[in-house]
XYZ file of N, CA and C in Angstrom:
522
model
N -20.277 -42.185 -5.211
C -21.283 -41.333 -4.604
C -20.768 -40.794 -3.272
N -20.227 -41.694 -2.451
C -19.715 -41.294 -1.154
C -18.577 -40.288 -1.315
N -17.668 -40.511 -2.274
C -16.549 -39.603 -2.500
C -17.016 -38.251 -3.026
N -18.024 -38.223 -3.870
C -18.553 -36.969 -4.401
C -19.114 -36.114 -3.273
N -19.843 -36.736 -2.377
C -20.409 -36.018 -1.232
C -19.295 -35.463 -0.353
N -18.255 -36.254 -0.108
C -17.134 -35.846 0.731
C -16.370 -34.685 0.087
N -16.149 -34.757 -1.199
C -15.451 -33.682 -1.910
C -16.260 -32.391 -1.853
N -17.568 -32.496 -2.044
C -18.424 -31.311 -1.975
C -18.401 -30.704 -0.575
N -18.446 -31.545 0.450
C -18.413 -31.063 1.829
C -17.085 -30.385 2.130
N -15.983 -30.980 1.698
C -14.669 -30.370 1.917
C -14.559 -29.025 1.202
N -15.070 -28.962 -0.007
C -15.056 -27.694 -0.744
C -15.841 -26.617 -0.028
N -17.007 -26.981 0.492
C -17.835 -26.029 1.237
C -17.130 -25.569 2.501
N -16.524 -26.505 3.211
C -15.799 -26.153 4.433
C -14.628 -25.233 4.149
N -13.887 -25.498 3.095
C -12.758 -24.642 2.739
C -13.221 -23.253 2.329
N -14.300 -23.180 1.610
C -14.807 -21.891 1.134
C -15.326 -21.026 2.271
N -15.856 -21.645 3.310
C -16.453 -20.873 4.399
C -15.637 -20.939 5.677
N -14.484 -21.535 5.604
C -13.678 -21.741 6.797
C -13.246 -20.434 7.436
N -13.292 -20.400 8.736
C -12.781 -19.255 9.484
C -11.271 -19.174 9.357
N -10.645 -20.243 8.867
C -9.196 -20.252 8.721
C -8.744 -19.751 7.359
N -9.651 -19.494 6.457
C -9.272 -18.976 5.144
C -8.709 -17.575 5.322
N -7.507 -17.316 4.764
C -6.907 -16.001 4.955
C -7.663 -14.924 4.188
N -7.752 -13.766 4.800
C -8.297 -12.603 4.116
C -7.186 -11.571 4.049
N -7.168 -10.692 3.054
C -6.087 -9.718 2.945
C -5.902 -8.894 4.217
N -6.968 -8.500 4.862
C -6.833 -7.678 6.053
C -6.175 -8.453 7.193
N -6.414 -9.752 7.258
C -5.857 -10.546 8.337
C -4.536 -11.205 7.964
N -4.262 -11.342 6.680
C -3.073 -12.049 6.243
C -1.798 -11.302 6.615
N -1.828 -9.991 6.678
C -0.623 -9.218 6.961
C -0.953 -7.971 7.776
N -1.344 -8.161 9.027
C -1.702 -6.989 9.826
C -0.510 -6.088 10.113
N 0.695 -6.577 9.900
C 1.890 -5.795 10.174
C 2.561 -5.332 8.887
N 1.768 -5.000 7.886
C 2.287 -4.616 6.574
C 1.991 -3.145 6.310
N 2.973 -2.410 5.842
C 2.772 -1.025 5.426
C 2.378 -0.101 6.562
N 1.565 0.891 6.241
C 1.160 1.895 7.230
C 0.435 1.255 8.410
N -0.352 0.219 8.160
C -1.053 -0.460 9.254
C -0.059 -1.107 10.211
N 0.988 -1.683 9.680
C 2.017 -2.283 10.523
C 2.746 -1.239 11.345
N 3.069 -0.119 10.720
C 3.751 0.963 11.442
C 2.857 1.503 12.552
N 1.579 1.640 12.274
C 0.645 2.174 13.272
C 0.528 1.252 14.479
N 0.764 -0.034 14.281
C 0.618 -0.999 15.366
C 1.815 -1.010 16.318
N 2.911 -0.379 15.913
C 4.112 -0.381 16.750
C 4.172 0.843 17.649
N 4.784 0.649 18.804
C 5.076 1.773 19.693
C 6.219 2.581 19.078
N 6.290 3.850 19.404
C 7.364 4.699 18.874
C 8.743 4.104 19.147
N 8.917 3.507 20.305
C 10.226 2.941 20.669
C 10.633 1.779 19.761
N 9.678 1.174 19.084
C 9.963 0.052 18.188
C 10.241 0.496 16.755
N 10.069 1.776 16.478
C 10.263 2.284 15.118
C 11.724 2.630 14.874
N 12.487 1.615 14.563
C 13.876 1.826 14.180
C 13.905 2.347 12.746
N 15.023 2.947 12.322
C 15.105 3.363 10.917
C 14.857 2.203 9.941
N 15.355 1.013 10.274
C 15.118 -0.148 9.410
C 13.655 -0.527 9.336
N 12.967 -0.492 10.468
C 11.538 -0.796 10.478
C 10.774 0.258 9.687
N 11.156 1.516 9.842
C 10.465 2.573 9.101
C 10.663 2.411 7.599
N 11.881 2.096 7.177
C 12.121 1.857 5.749
C 11.264 0.699 5.250
N 11.203 -0.373 6.032
C 10.432 -1.546 5.628
C 8.950 -1.217 5.490
N 8.383 -0.557 6.501
C 6.968 -0.207 6.431
C 6.691 0.754 5.274
N 7.601 1.695 5.051
C 7.417 2.649 3.955
C 7.390 1.929 2.611
N 8.349 1.043 2.382
C 8.393 0.333 1.104
C 7.180 -0.575 0.952
N 6.791 -1.258 2.015
C 5.595 -2.099 1.944
C 4.368 -1.273 1.572
N 4.248 -0.087 2.162
C 3.082 0.746 1.881
C 3.089 1.233 0.439
N 4.254 1.549 -0.076
C 4.352 1.960 -1.483
C 4.056 0.786 -2.415
N 4.534 -0.410 -2.061
C 4.195 -1.609 -2.839
C 2.677 -1.807 -2.876
N 2.049 -1.674 -1.714
C 0.610 -1.898 -1.616
C -0.164 -0.858 -2.425
N 0.230 0.404 -2.322
C -0.445 1.455 -3.085
C -0.321 1.193 -4.585
N 0.897 0.863 -5.024
C 1.093 0.589 -6.455
C 0.196 -0.549 -6.913
N 0.154 -1.628 -6.150
C -0.649 -2.789 -6.541
C -2.134 -2.459 -6.557
N -2.613 -1.737 -5.544
C -4.035 -1.382 -5.516
C -4.394 -0.480 -6.687
N -3.568 0.502 -6.963
C -3.872 1.424 -8.049
C -3.787 0.717 -9.405
N -2.844 -0.218 -9.549
C -2.779 -1.000 -10.790
C -4.034 -1.842 -10.979
N -4.486 -2.478 -9.910
C -5.687 -3.309 -10.008
C -6.932 -2.467 -10.275
N -6.978 -1.280 -9.719
C -8.098 -0.377 -9.989
C -8.097 0.014 -11.460
N -6.920 0.281 -12.018
C -6.820 0.614 -13.442
C -7.250 -0.565 -14.315
N -6.881 -1.772 -13.904
C -7.283 -2.960 -14.656
C -8.800 -3.115 -14.651
N -9.425 -2.817 -13.527
C -10.874 -3.013 -13.402
C -11.664 -1.890 -14.080
N -11.230 -0.637 -13.902
C -12.034 0.501 -14.350
C -11.475 1.222 -15.579
N -10.306 0.830 -16.030
C -9.703 1.502 -17.172
C -8.751 2.610 -16.735
N -8.140 3.224 -17.718
C -7.105 4.234 -17.478
C -7.719 5.577 -17.073
N -8.126 5.671 -15.836
C -8.732 6.888 -15.296
C -7.758 7.607 -14.385
N -7.830 8.931 -14.457
C -7.103 9.758 -13.491
C -7.885 9.792 -12.195
N -7.287 9.965 -11.078
C -5.862 10.192 -10.881
C -5.034 8.913 -10.782
N -5.675 7.739 -10.816
C -4.936 6.495 -10.631
C -3.850 6.300 -11.679
N -4.135 6.644 -12.922
C -3.160 6.429 -13.985
C -1.906 7.270 -13.775
N -2.049 8.444 -13.180
C -0.882 9.276 -12.882
C -0.195 8.826 -11.597
N -0.973 8.526 -10.610
C -0.413 8.213 -9.298
C 0.324 6.878 -9.296
N -0.130 5.908 -10.071
C 0.562 4.619 -10.100
C 1.995 4.811 -10.603
N 2.208 5.750 -11.510
C 3.566 6.052 -11.980
C 4.396 6.669 -10.860
N 3.781 7.514 -10.063
C 4.476 8.129 -8.929
C 4.876 7.073 -7.907
N 4.034 6.067 -7.714
C 4.366 5.011 -6.761
C 5.629 4.274 -7.191
N 5.799 4.104 -8.480
C 7.033 3.488 -8.998
C 8.249 4.329 -8.590
N 8.120 5.648 -8.711
C 9.220 6.531 -8.326
C 9.473 6.460 -6.823
N 8.419 6.391 -6.039
C 8.574 6.298 -4.588
C 9.358 5.040 -4.209
N 9.029 3.947 -4.854
C 9.737 2.690 -4.604
C 11.201 2.830 -5.000
N 11.456 3.462 -6.137
C 12.830 3.655 -6.615
C 13.652 4.522 -5.659
N 13.020 5.476 -4.998
C 13.741 6.293 -4.015
C 14.085 5.495 -2.764
N 13.221 4.598 -2.367
C 13.426 3.841 -1.132
C 14.435 2.697 -1.269
N 14.388 1.970 -2.352
C 15.168 0.735 -2.487
C 16.662 0.927 -2.220
N 17.327 1.950 -2.750
C 18.770 2.077 -2.482
C 19.123 2.250 -0.999
N 18.203 2.786 -0.216
C 18.464 2.993 1.204
C 18.599 1.667 1.955
N 17.935 0.624 1.466
C 18.022 -0.687 2.108
C 19.440 -1.225 2.031
N 20.052 -1.145 0.860
C 21.428 -1.603 0.716
C 22.391 -0.751 1.515
N 22.212 0.548 1.474
C 23.110 1.460 2.183
C 23.115 1.193 3.679
N 21.947 0.899 4.249
C 21.841 0.712 5.694
C 21.761 -0.752 6.119
N 21.981 -1.672 5.180
C 22.012 -3.089 5.517
C 20.686 -3.649 6.004
N 19.602 -3.126 5.467
C 18.265 -3.586 5.837
C 17.781 -4.544 4.748
N 17.254 -5.685 5.156
C 16.754 -6.667 4.185
C 15.581 -6.075 3.410
N 15.635 -6.192 2.109
C 14.566 -5.716 1.239
C 13.340 -6.618 1.425
N 12.192 -6.052 1.834
C 11.017 -6.902 2.044
C 10.432 -7.368 0.709
N 9.813 -8.533 0.710
C 9.165 -8.984 -0.526
C 7.965 -8.092 -0.846
N 7.675 -7.988 -2.124
C 6.516 -7.208 -2.572
C 5.272 -8.080 -2.466
N 4.509 -7.876 -1.392
C 3.266 -8.617 -1.191
C 2.058 -7.788 -1.620
N 2.313 -6.613 -2.186
C 1.226 -5.744 -2.612
C 0.200 -6.430 -3.496
N 0.621 -7.143 -4.542
C -0.375 -7.770 -5.419
C -1.299 -8.756 -4.711
N -0.800 -9.464 -3.726
C -1.659 -10.433 -3.028
C -2.552 -9.759 -1.983
N -2.153 -8.591 -1.488
C -2.912 -7.924 -0.430
C -3.841 -6.827 -0.954
N -3.600 -6.383 -2.171
C -4.396 -5.288 -2.727
C -5.853 -5.687 -2.895
N -6.722 -4.745 -2.579
C -8.156 -4.955 -2.728
C -8.715 -3.872 -3.634
N -9.677 -4.252 -4.460
C -10.310 -3.302 -5.367
C -11.770 -3.144 -4.961
N -12.165 -1.915 -4.642
C -13.578 -1.683 -4.292
C -14.486 -1.956 -5.491
N -15.771 -2.181 -5.224
C -16.693 -2.524 -6.315
C -17.014 -1.379 -7.273
N -16.912 -0.122 -6.834
C -17.235 0.996 -7.717
C -16.060 1.952 -7.810
N -16.060 2.763 -8.862
C -14.982 3.732 -9.041
C -15.011 4.788 -7.941
N -16.187 5.237 -7.539
C -16.275 6.214 -6.445
C -15.688 5.644 -5.158
N -15.945 4.379 -4.894
C -15.363 3.747 -3.705
C -13.853 3.594 -3.853
N -13.392 3.403 -5.078
C -11.951 3.336 -5.322
C -11.299 4.687 -5.017
N -11.965 5.771 -5.408
C -11.452 7.104 -5.081
C -11.384 7.291 -3.562
N -12.413 6.848 -2.851
C -12.415 6.963 -1.394
C -11.320 6.094 -0.786
N -11.104 4.924 -1.348
C -10.019 4.066 -0.871
C -8.673 4.751 -1.071
N -8.531 5.474 -2.177
C -7.312 6.248 -2.407
C -7.138 7.322 -1.353
N -8.220 8.016 -1.022
C -8.184 9.034 0.037
C -7.739 8.390 1.341
N -8.373 7.297 1.711
C -8.066 6.634 2.980
C -6.612 6.154 3.017
N -6.140 5.565 1.917
C -4.768 5.056 1.865
C -3.765 6.200 1.999
N -4.038 7.315 1.329
C -3.098 8.441 1.397
C -3.118 9.096 2.774
N -4.267 9.144 3.422
C -4.328 9.678 4.788
C -3.478 8.815 5.719
N -3.602 7.502 5.601
C -2.791 6.601 6.423
C -1.310 6.773 6.110
N -0.991 6.913 4.834
C 0.385 7.078 4.396
C 0.973 8.383 4.935
N 0.211 9.448 4.866
C 0.655 10.746 5.391
C 0.914 10.639 6.897
N -0.006 10.021 7.617
C 0.181 9.847 9.055
C 1.437 9.062 9.376
N 1.698 8.043 8.582
C 2.894 7.235 8.788
C 4.147 8.085 8.592
N 4.218 8.822 7.484
C 5.419 9.626 7.225
C 5.573 10.766 8.226
N 4.484 11.369 8.649
C 4.588 12.418 9.673
C 5.158 11.834 10.966
N 4.700 10.656 11.312
C 5.216 9.997 12.523
C 6.694 9.660 12.368
N 7.084 9.139 11.218
C 8.489 8.808 10.983
C 9.364 10.067 11.069
N 8.893 11.151 10.472
C 9.693 12.374 10.426
C 9.831 13.049 11.786
N 9.016 12.666 12.750
C 9.144 13.191 14.112
C 10.279 12.486 14.873
N 10.845 11.454 14.273
C 11.907 10.657 14.897
C 13.269 11.104 14.366
N 14.303 10.660 15.040
C 15.662 10.917 14.564
C 15.960 9.976 13.401
N 16.427 10.553 12.301
C 16.686 9.783 11.083
C 17.972 10.258 10.426
N 18.643 9.370 9.687
C 19.752 9.832 8.850
C 19.228 10.855 7.828
N 20.073 11.787 7.437
C 19.645 12.869 6.547
C 19.042 12.372 5.236
N 19.644 11.337 4.627
C 19.118 10.864 3.345
C 17.769 10.170 3.509
N 17.583 9.463 4.596
C 16.293 8.821 4.859
C 15.240 9.898 5.111
N 15.601 10.913 5.893
C 14.682 12.025 6.153
C 14.271 12.699 4.838
N 15.233 12.938 3.960
C 14.929 13.601 2.687
C 13.955 12.771 1.850
N 14.161 11.462 1.800
C 13.257 10.599 1.029
C 11.869 10.602 1.667
N 11.794 10.458 2.983
C 10.490 10.473 3.648
C 9.777 11.810 3.428
N 10.512 12.918 3.416
C 9.891 14.224 3.147
C 9.331 14.278 1.732
N 10.074 13.734 0.754
C 9.566 13.675 -0.636
C 8.311 12.807 -0.707
N 8.344 11.690 -0.008
C 7.197 10.783 -0.030
C 5.980 11.413 0.648
N 6.202 12.147 1.717
C 5.113 12.851 2.391
C 4.488 13.886 1.462
N 5.318 14.647 0.783
C 4.809 15.639 -0.169
C 4.016 14.964 -1.285
N 4.551 13.863 -1.798
C 3.835 13.124 -2.838
C 2.488 12.621 -2.355
N 2.435 12.106 -1.150
C 1.174 11.590 -0.607
C 0.165 12.712 -0.404
N 0.633 13.864 0.017
C -0.283 14.999 0.161
C -0.849 15.414 -1.200
N -0.014 15.383 -2.226
C -0.492 15.696 -3.582
C -1.488 14.645 -4.067
N -1.209 13.385 -3.778
C -2.130 12.311 -4.179
C -3.466 12.462 -3.464
N -3.419 12.788 -2.185
C -4.647 12.996 -1.424
C -5.480 14.106 -2.054
N -4.839 15.204 -2.416
C -5.566 16.316 -3.036
C -6.203 15.875 -4.360
N -5.486 15.057 -5.121
C -6.033 14.566 -6.392
C -7.255 13.686 -6.166
N -7.172 12.791 -5.196
C -8.318 11.930 -4.901
C -9.493 12.738 -4.353
N -9.226 13.674 -3.469
C -10.295 14.480 -2.890
C -10.914 15.424 -3.906
N -10.136 15.815 -4.907
C -10.634 16.727 -5.926
C -11.594 16.064 -6.892
N -11.727 14.757 -6.796
C -12.664 14.060 -7.665
C -12.250 14.056 -9.118
N -10.970 14.196 -9.347
C -10.488 14.224 -10.731
C -10.332 12.828 -11.285
N -10.977 11.863 -10.661
C -10.826 10.490 -11.102
C -11.739 10.102 -12.240
N -12.686 10.930 -12.596
C -13.675 10.518 -13.578
C -13.221 10.542 -15.010
N -12.256 11.372 -15.344
C -11.864 11.518 -16.740
C -10.884 10.452 -17.184
N -11.097 9.950 -18.400
C -10.135 8.986 -18.951
C -8.937 9.732 -19.463
N -7.783 9.086 -19.409
C -6.580 9.645 -20.000
C -6.697 9.621 -21.509
N -6.116 10.563 -22.126
C -6.121 10.612 -23.586
C -4.728 10.351 -24.109
């Protein structure tokens, strides 16, 4: 009896603990949010590559989870494929410039809103943050190949933003 009460109390404390990690607090320096937290002087090419890849990992994971929850709806079904390409463009730059490839924490940090309309808004918000990040990076001095990749990623994010804002998320893929 005494042990049952203690186990129940510990479970309650763990469930409501202020120390329980939340995705927003678990990685405040991840992706576009991490880049936004740094001063311009701290944005080295390696840091920019890392934040860019983290943000693409996070977008891919969020869009995949949204597809799992709501089904194969556009624009998520199209954009998740684009995120794969964005990651593929970034990864070779890490080896070329001797930057450690960051782990993909996207699946653990991704959050899925309760409704599809909120998921579309989350897509808008994520792409706005992503665009701001790439615009900031492109205002800095960069190697030509890194600049070219960031420009492609910026264009892709602008296209994704237009898709989310256009409300084309309601139709199922055929």
